CSV table of C-alpha atoms and ligand atoms in Angstrom, one decimal:
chain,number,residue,atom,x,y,z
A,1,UNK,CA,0.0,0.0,0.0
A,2,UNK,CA,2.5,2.9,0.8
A,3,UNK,CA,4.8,1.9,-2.1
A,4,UNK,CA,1.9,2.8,-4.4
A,5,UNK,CA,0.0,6.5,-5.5
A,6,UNK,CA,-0.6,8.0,-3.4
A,7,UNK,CA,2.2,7.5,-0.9
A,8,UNK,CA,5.3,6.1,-2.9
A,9,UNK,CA,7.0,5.6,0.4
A,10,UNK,CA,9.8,4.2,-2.2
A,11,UNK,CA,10.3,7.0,-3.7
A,12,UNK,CA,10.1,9.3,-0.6
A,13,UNK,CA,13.4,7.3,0.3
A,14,UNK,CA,15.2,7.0,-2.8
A,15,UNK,CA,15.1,10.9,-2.7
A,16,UNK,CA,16.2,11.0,0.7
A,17,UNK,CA,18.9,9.1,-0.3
A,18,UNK,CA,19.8,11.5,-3.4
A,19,UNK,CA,19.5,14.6,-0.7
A,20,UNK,CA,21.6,12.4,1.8
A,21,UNK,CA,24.4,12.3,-1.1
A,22,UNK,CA,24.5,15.9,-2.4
A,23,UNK,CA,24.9,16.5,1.7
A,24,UNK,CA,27.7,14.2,1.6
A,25,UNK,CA,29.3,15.9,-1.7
A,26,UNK,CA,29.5,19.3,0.7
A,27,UNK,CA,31.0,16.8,3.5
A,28,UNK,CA,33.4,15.8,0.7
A,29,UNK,CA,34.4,19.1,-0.3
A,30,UNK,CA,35.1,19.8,3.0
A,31,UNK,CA,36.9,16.9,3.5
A,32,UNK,CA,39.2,17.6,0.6
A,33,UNK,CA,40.1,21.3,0.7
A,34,UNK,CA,40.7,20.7,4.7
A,35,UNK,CA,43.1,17.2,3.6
A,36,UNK,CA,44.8,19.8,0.9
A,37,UNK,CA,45.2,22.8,3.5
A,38,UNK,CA,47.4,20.4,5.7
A,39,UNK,CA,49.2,18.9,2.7
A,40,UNK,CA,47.6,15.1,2.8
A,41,UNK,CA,45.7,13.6,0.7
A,42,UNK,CA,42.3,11.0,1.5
A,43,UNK,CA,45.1,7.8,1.5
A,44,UNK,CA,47.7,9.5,3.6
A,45,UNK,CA,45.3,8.3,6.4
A,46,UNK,CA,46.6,4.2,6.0
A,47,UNK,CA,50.3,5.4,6.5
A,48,UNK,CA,49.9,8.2,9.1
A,49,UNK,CA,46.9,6.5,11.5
A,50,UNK,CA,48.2,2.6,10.8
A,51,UNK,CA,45.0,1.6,9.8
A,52,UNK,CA,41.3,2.7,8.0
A,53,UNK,CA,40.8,6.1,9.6
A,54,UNK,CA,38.0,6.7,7.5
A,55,UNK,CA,35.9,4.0,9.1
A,56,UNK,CA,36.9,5.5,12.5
A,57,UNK,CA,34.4,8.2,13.3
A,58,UNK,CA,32.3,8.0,16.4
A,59,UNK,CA,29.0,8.7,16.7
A,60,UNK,CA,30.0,12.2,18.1
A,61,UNK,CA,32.0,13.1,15.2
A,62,UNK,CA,29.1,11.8,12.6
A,63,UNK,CA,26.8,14.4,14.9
A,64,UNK,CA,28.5,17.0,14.8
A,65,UNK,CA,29.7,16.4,10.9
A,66,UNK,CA,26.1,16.3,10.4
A,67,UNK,CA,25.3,19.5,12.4
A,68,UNK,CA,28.0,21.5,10.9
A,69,UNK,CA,26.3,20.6,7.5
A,70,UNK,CA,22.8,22.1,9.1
A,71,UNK,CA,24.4,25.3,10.3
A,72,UNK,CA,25.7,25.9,6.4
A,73,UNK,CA,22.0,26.4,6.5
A,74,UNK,CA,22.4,29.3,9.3
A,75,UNK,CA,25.3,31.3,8.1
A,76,UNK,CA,25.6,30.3,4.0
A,77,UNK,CA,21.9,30.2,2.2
A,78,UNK,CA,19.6,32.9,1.6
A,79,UNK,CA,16.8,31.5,3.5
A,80,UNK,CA,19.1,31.5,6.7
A,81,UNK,CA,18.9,35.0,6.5
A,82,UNK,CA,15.7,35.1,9.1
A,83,UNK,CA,17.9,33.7,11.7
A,84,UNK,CA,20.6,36.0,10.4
A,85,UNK,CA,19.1,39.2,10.5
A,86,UNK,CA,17.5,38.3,14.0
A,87,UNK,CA,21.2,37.2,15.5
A,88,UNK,CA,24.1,39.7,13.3
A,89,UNK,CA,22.5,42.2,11.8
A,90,UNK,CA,21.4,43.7,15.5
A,91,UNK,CA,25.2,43.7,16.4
A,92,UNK,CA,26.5,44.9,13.1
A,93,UNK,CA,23.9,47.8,13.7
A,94,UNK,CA,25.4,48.5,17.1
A,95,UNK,CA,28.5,48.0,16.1
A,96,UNK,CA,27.7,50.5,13.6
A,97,UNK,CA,26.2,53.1,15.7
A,98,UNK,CA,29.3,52.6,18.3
A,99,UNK,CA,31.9,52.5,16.7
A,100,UNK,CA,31.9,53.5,13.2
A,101,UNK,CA,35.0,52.3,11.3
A,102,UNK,CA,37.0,55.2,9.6
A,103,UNK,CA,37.1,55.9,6.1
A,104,UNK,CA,40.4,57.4,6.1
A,105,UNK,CA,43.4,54.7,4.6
A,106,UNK,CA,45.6,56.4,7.1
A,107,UNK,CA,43.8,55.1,10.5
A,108,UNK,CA,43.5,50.9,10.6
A,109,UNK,CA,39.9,49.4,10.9
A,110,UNK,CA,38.9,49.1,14.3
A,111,UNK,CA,39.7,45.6,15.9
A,112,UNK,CA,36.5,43.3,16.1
A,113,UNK,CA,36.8,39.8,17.9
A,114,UNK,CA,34.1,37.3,17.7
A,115,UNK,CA,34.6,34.6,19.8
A,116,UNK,CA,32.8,31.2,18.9
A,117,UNK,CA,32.1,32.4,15.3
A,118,UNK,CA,31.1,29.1,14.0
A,119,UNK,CA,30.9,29.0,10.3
A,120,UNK,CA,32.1,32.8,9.8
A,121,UNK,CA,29.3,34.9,8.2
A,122,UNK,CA,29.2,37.8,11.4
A,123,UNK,CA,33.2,37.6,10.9
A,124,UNK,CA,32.7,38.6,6.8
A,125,UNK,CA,29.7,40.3,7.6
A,126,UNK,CA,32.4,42.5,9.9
A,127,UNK,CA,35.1,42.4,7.4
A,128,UNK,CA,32.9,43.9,4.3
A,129,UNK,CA,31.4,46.5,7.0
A,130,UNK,CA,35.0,47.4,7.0
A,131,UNK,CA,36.2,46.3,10.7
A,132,UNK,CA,39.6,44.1,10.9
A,133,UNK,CA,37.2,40.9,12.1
A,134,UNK,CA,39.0,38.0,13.6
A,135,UNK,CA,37.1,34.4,14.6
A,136,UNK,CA,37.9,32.1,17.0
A,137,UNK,CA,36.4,29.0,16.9
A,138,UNK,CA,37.1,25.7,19.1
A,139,UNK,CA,35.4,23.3,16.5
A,140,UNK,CA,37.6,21.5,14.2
A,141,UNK,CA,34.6,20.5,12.4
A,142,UNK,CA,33.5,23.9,12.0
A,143,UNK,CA,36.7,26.1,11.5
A,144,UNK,CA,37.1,23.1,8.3
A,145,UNK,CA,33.7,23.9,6.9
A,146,UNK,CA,33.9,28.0,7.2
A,147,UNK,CA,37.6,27.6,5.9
A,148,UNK,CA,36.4,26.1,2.9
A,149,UNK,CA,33.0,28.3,2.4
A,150,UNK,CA,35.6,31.1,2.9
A,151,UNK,CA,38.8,30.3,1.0
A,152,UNK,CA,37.5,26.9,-1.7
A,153,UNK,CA,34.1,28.2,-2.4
A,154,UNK,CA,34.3,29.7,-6.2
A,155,UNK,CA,30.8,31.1,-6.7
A,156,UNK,CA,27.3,32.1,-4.9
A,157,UNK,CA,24.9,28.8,-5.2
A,158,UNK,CA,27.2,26.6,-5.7
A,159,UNK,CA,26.3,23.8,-3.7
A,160,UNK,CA,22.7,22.2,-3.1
A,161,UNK,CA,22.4,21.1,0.4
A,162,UNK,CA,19.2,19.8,2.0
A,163,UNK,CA,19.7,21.1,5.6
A,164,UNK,CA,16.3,18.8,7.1
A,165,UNK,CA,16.5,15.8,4.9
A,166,UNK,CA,17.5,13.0,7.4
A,167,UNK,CA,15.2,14.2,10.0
A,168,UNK,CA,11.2,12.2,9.3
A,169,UNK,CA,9.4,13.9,12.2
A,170,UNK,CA,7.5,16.7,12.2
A,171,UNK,CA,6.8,17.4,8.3
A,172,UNK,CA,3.7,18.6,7.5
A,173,UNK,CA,4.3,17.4,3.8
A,174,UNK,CA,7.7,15.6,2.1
A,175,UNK,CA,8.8,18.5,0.5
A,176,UNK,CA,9.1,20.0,4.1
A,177,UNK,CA,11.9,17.6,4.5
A,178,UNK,CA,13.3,17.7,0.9
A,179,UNK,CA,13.6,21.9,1.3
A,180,UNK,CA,16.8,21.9,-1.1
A,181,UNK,CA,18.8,25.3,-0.5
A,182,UNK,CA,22.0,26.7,-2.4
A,183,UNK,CA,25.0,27.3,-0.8
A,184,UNK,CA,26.9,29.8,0.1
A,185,UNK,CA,24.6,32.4,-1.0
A,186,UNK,CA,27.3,35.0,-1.6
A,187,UNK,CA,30.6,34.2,-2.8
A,188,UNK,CA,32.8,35.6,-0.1
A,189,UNK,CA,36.0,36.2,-1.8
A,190,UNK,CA,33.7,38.6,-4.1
A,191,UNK,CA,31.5,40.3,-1.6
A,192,UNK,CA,34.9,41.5,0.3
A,193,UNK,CA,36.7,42.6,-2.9
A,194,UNK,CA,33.3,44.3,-4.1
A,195,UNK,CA,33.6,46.4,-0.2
A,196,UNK,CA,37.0,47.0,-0.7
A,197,UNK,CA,36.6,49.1,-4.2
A,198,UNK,CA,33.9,50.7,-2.5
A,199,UNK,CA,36.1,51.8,0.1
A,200,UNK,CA,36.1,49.8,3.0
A,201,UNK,CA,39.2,49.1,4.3
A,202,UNK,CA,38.4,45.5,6.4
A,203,UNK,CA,39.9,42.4,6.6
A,204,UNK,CA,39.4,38.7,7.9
A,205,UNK,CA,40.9,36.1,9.7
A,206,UNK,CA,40.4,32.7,12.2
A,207,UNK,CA,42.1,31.6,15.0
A,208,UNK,CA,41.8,28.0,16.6
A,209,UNK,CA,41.7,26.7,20.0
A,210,UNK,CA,40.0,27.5,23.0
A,211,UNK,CA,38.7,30.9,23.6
A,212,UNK,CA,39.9,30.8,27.2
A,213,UNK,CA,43.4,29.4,26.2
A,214,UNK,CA,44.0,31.3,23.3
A,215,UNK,CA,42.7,35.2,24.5
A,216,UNK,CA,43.9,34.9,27.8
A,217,UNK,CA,47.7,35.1,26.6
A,218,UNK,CA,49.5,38.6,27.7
A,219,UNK,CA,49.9,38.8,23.9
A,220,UNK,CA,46.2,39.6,23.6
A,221,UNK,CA,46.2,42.2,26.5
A,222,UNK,CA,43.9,45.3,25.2
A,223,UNK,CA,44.2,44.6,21.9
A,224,UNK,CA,40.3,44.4,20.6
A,225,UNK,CA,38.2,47.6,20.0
A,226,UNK,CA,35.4,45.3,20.3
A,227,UNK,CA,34.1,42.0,21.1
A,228,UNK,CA,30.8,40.4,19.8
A,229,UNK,CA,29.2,37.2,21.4
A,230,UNK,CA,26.9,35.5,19.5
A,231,UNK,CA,25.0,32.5,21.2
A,232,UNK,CA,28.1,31.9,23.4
A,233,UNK,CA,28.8,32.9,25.9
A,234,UNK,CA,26.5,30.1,27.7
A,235,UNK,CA,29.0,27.6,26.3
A,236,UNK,CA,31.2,28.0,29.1
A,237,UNK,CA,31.3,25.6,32.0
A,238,UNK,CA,31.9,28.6,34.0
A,239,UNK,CA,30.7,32.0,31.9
A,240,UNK,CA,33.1,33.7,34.7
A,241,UNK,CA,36.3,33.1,32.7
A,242,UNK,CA,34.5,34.3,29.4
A,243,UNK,CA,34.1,37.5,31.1
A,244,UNK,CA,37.4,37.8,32.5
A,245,UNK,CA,38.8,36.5,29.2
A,246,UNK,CA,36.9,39.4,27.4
A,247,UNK,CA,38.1,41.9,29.3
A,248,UNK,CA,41.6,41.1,29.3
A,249,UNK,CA,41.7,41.5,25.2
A,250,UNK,CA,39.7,44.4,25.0
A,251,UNK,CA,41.3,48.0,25.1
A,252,UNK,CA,40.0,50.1,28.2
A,253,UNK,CA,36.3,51.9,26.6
A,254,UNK,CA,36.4,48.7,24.4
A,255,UNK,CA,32.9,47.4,23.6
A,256,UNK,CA,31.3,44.2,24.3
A,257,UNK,CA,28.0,43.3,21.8
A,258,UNK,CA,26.6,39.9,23.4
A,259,UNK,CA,23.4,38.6,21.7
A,260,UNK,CA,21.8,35.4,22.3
A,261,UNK,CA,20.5,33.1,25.2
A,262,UNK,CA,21.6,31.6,28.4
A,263,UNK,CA,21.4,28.0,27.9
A,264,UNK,CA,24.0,26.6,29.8
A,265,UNK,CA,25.4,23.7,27.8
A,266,UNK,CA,27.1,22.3,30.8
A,267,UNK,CA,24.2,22.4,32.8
A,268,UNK,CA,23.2,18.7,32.4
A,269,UNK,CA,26.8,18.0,33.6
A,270,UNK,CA,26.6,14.8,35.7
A,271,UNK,CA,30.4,14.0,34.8
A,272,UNK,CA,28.9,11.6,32.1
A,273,UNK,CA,28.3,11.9,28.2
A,274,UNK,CA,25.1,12.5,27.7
A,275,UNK,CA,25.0,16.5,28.0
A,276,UNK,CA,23.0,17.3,24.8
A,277,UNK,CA,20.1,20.4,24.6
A,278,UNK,CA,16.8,19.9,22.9
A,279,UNK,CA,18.0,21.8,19.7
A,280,UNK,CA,20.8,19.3,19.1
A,281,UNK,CA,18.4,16.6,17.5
A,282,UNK,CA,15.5,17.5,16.0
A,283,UNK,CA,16.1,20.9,14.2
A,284,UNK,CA,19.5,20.3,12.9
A,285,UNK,CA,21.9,20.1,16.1
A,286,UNK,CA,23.2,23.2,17.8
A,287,UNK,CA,27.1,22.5,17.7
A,288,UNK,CA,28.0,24.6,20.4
A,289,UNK,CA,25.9,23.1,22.8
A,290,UNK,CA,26.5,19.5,22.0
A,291,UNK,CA,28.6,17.4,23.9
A,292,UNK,CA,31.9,19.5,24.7
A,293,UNK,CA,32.5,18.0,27.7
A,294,UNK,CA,35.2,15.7,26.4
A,295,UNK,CA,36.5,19.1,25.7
A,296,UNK,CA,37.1,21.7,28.5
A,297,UNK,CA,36.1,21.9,32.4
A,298,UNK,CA,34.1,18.8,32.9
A,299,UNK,CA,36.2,18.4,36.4
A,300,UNK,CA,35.2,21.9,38.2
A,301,UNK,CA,31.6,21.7,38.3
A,302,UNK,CA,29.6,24.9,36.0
A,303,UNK,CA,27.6,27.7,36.9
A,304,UNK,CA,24.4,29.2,35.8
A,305,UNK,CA,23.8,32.4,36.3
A,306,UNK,CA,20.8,34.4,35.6
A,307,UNK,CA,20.4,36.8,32.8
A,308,UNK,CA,20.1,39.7,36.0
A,309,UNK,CA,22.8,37.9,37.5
A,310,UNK,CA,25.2,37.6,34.7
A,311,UNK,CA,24.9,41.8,34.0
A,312,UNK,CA,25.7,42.4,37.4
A,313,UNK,CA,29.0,40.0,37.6
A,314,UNK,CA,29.9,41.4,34.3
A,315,UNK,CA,29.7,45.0,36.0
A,316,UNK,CA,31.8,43.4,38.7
A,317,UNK,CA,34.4,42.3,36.7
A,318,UNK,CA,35.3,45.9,35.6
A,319,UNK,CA,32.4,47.0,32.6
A,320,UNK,CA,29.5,49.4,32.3
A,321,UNK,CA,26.5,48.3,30.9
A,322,UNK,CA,25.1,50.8,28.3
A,323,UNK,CA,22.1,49.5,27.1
A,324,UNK,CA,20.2,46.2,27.4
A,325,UNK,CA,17.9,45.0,25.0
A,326,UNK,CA,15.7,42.0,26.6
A,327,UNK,CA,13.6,39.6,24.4
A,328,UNK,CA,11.9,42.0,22.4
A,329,UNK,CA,8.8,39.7,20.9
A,330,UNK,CA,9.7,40.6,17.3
A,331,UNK,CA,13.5,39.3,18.3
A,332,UNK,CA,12.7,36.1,18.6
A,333,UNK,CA,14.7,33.5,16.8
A,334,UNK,CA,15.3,29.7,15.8
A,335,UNK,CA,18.5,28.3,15.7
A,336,UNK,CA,18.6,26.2,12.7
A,337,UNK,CA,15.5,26.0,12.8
A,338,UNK,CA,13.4,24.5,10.1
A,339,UNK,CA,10.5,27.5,9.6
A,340,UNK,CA,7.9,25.0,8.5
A,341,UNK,CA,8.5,22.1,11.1
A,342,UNK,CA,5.7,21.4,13.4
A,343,UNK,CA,8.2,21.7,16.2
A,344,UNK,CA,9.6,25.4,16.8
A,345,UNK,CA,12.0,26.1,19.2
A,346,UNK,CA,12.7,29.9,19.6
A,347,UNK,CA,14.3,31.8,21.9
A,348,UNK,CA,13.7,35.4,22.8
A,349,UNK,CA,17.5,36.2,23.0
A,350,UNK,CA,18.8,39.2,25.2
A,351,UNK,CA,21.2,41.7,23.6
A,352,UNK,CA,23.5,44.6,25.6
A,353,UNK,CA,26.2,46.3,25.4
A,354,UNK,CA,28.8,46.5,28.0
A,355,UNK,CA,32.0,49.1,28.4
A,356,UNK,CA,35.1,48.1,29.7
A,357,UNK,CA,36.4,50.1,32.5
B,1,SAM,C1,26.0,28.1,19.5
B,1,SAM,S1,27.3,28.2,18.4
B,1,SAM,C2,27.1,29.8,17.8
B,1,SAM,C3,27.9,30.0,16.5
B,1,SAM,C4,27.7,31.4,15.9
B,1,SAM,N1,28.2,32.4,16.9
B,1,SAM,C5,26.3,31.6,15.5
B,1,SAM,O1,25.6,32.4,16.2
B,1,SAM,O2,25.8,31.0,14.6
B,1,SAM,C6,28.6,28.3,19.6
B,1,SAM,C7,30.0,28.2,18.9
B,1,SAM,O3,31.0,28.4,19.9
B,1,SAM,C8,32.0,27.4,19.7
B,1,SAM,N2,32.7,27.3,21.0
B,1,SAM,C9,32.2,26.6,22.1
B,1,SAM,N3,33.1,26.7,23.1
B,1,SAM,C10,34.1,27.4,22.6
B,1,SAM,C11,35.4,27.8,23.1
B,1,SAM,N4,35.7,27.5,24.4
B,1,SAM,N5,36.2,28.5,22.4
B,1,SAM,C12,35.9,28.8,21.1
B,1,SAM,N6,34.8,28.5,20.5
B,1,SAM,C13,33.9,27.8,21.2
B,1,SAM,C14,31.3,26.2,19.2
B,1,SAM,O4,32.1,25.3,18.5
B,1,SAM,C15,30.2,26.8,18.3
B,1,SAM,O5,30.7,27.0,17.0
């Protein structure tokens, strides 16, 4: 019965199966310009790991393979640009509005960090709004996939990807879950040359490793005009050594922009492995939050501050806050969210700006 019209169940999976490969040709791309940026090839793998690395990945690494492929869907296609405008375009405004970047060639771009910047698009975003933008990102999943979106990519829409196609719950109809988008939606090596004729003077880069361990170094002392948080800063264990972290690499009257929610991916701590969030199955994985315990500060116990709690350390610490901005209705926002699944899960983010001291 469900073979035949009307259902053609059959069918149903023989094109999630084609959506499942075009998914795995971006995985593939990825794969290769990441094996090429460290000089190996896909065989180097038998003489370097002794054996067939390819087979190797857990079930962690397939996760979070598969929701770094989803959050192409957030920063990279056009229809990612509800969630976009709801989560960058607020701090690009303020960024905007606080700290204009010059237009003279004889004064260097302000300095813009953004810590945790995932697949990149707020640190282009920066870079054409002509601020010297740097990521950091801990992900080795996701500083390969924004490295080649960056750097490999060689036109807008270049790649098909079906961001909700392995997912069967919650579809009103199939092509719900066969929603095919085109990645990246901009080529970024154009968009930047296209700001710099038109005079901005910005530039991009990425750094990898820990936040914490990377930022905390004397040779990042006052350094940053600005830092922007963008659904972070509750990926710490303990948001404490984000704040202090923050303030040691911004210049004194540097600006923190933070944007986003406060759930606290270490909350479900219990010193075991099963630390995921809600977001992290059904609407495409939020890679942030998933499992980093195996990562950083599983030992120490966390903290979870509240959002009136967390302003008020942060004013301890050594900033003013300027202005807060709390869950505005027409703020709220998914997080890789599919817009026509039955199952929503928004947030109503908070957004301020705090002054260092
Ligand atoms: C929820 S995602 C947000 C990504 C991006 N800011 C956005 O809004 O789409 C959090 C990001 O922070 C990264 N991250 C988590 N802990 C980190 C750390 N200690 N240092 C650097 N990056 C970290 C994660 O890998 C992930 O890409």
């Amino acid at each position: 019965m469900l073979a035949a019209p009307p259902i053609n169940y059959l069918d149903t999976l023989n094109a999630v199966d084609s959506a499942i490969d075009a998914n795995a040709d971006i995985a593939d791309a990825i794969l290769d310009s990441g094996l090429a940026s460290l000089g190996l090839t896909a065989t180097d793998g038998d003489e370097h790991a002794g054996g067939d690395w390819q087979g190797t990945a857990t079930k962690t690494d397939v996760d979070k393979a598969r929701s770094t492929l989803h959050q192409l869907y957030r920063d990279w296609s056009s229809e990612g640009s509800v969630e976009r405008s709801a989560c960058f375009t607020p701090v690009l405004r303020d960024l905007a509005r606080r700290l204009s970047p010059s237009s003279s060639q004889e004064i260097d771009p302000p300095r813009v960090l953004v810590p945790g910047a995932g697949l990149g698009r707020l640190v282009l975003d920066l870079a054409c709004a002509g601020y010297n933008a740097e990521g950091n990102e801990l992900s080795y999943h996701q500083l390969l996939a924004s490295s080649f979106v960056l750097n490999h990519t060689t036109k807008a829409n270049q790649f098909p990807l079906y961001p909700f196609a392995s997912s069967f719950s919650n579809h009103l109809r199939r092509e719900d879950q066969l929603q095919k988008v085109m990645i990246p939606d901009v080529h970024p090596a154009s968009v930047l040359n296209d700001a710099t004729v038109a005079g901005k003077q910005g530039s991009m880069s990425m750094t990898t490793g820990d936040f914490n361990e990377v930022y905390s170094t004397p040779e990042y002392g006052a350094t940053f005009d600005a830092v922007t948080t963008v659904f972070f800063i509750d990926t710490a264990p303990n948001v404490l050594t984000y704040i202090e972290t923050i303030k040691h690499c911004l210049k004194p009257g540097g600006l923190w922009i933070n944007l986003g929610p406060l759930l606290y991916h270490f909350e479900s701590n219990k010193n075991d492995d099963d630390a995921t969030t809600a977001e992290d199955d059904d609407n495409g994985g939020d890679q942030g939050r998933a499992k980093q315990k195996d990562r950083i500060g599983t030992k120490d116990g966390s903290l979870q501050l509240t959002h009136e709690e967390l302003l008020k350390v942060v004013e301890m610490t050594g900033f003013v806050v300027e202005e807060v901005h709390e869950a505005e209705v027409e703020a709220t926002t998914g997080y890789v969210q599919n817009p026509r699944s039955m199952l929503q899960n928004v947030y109503k983010p908070v957004r301020w700006i705090a002054v260092k001291v």
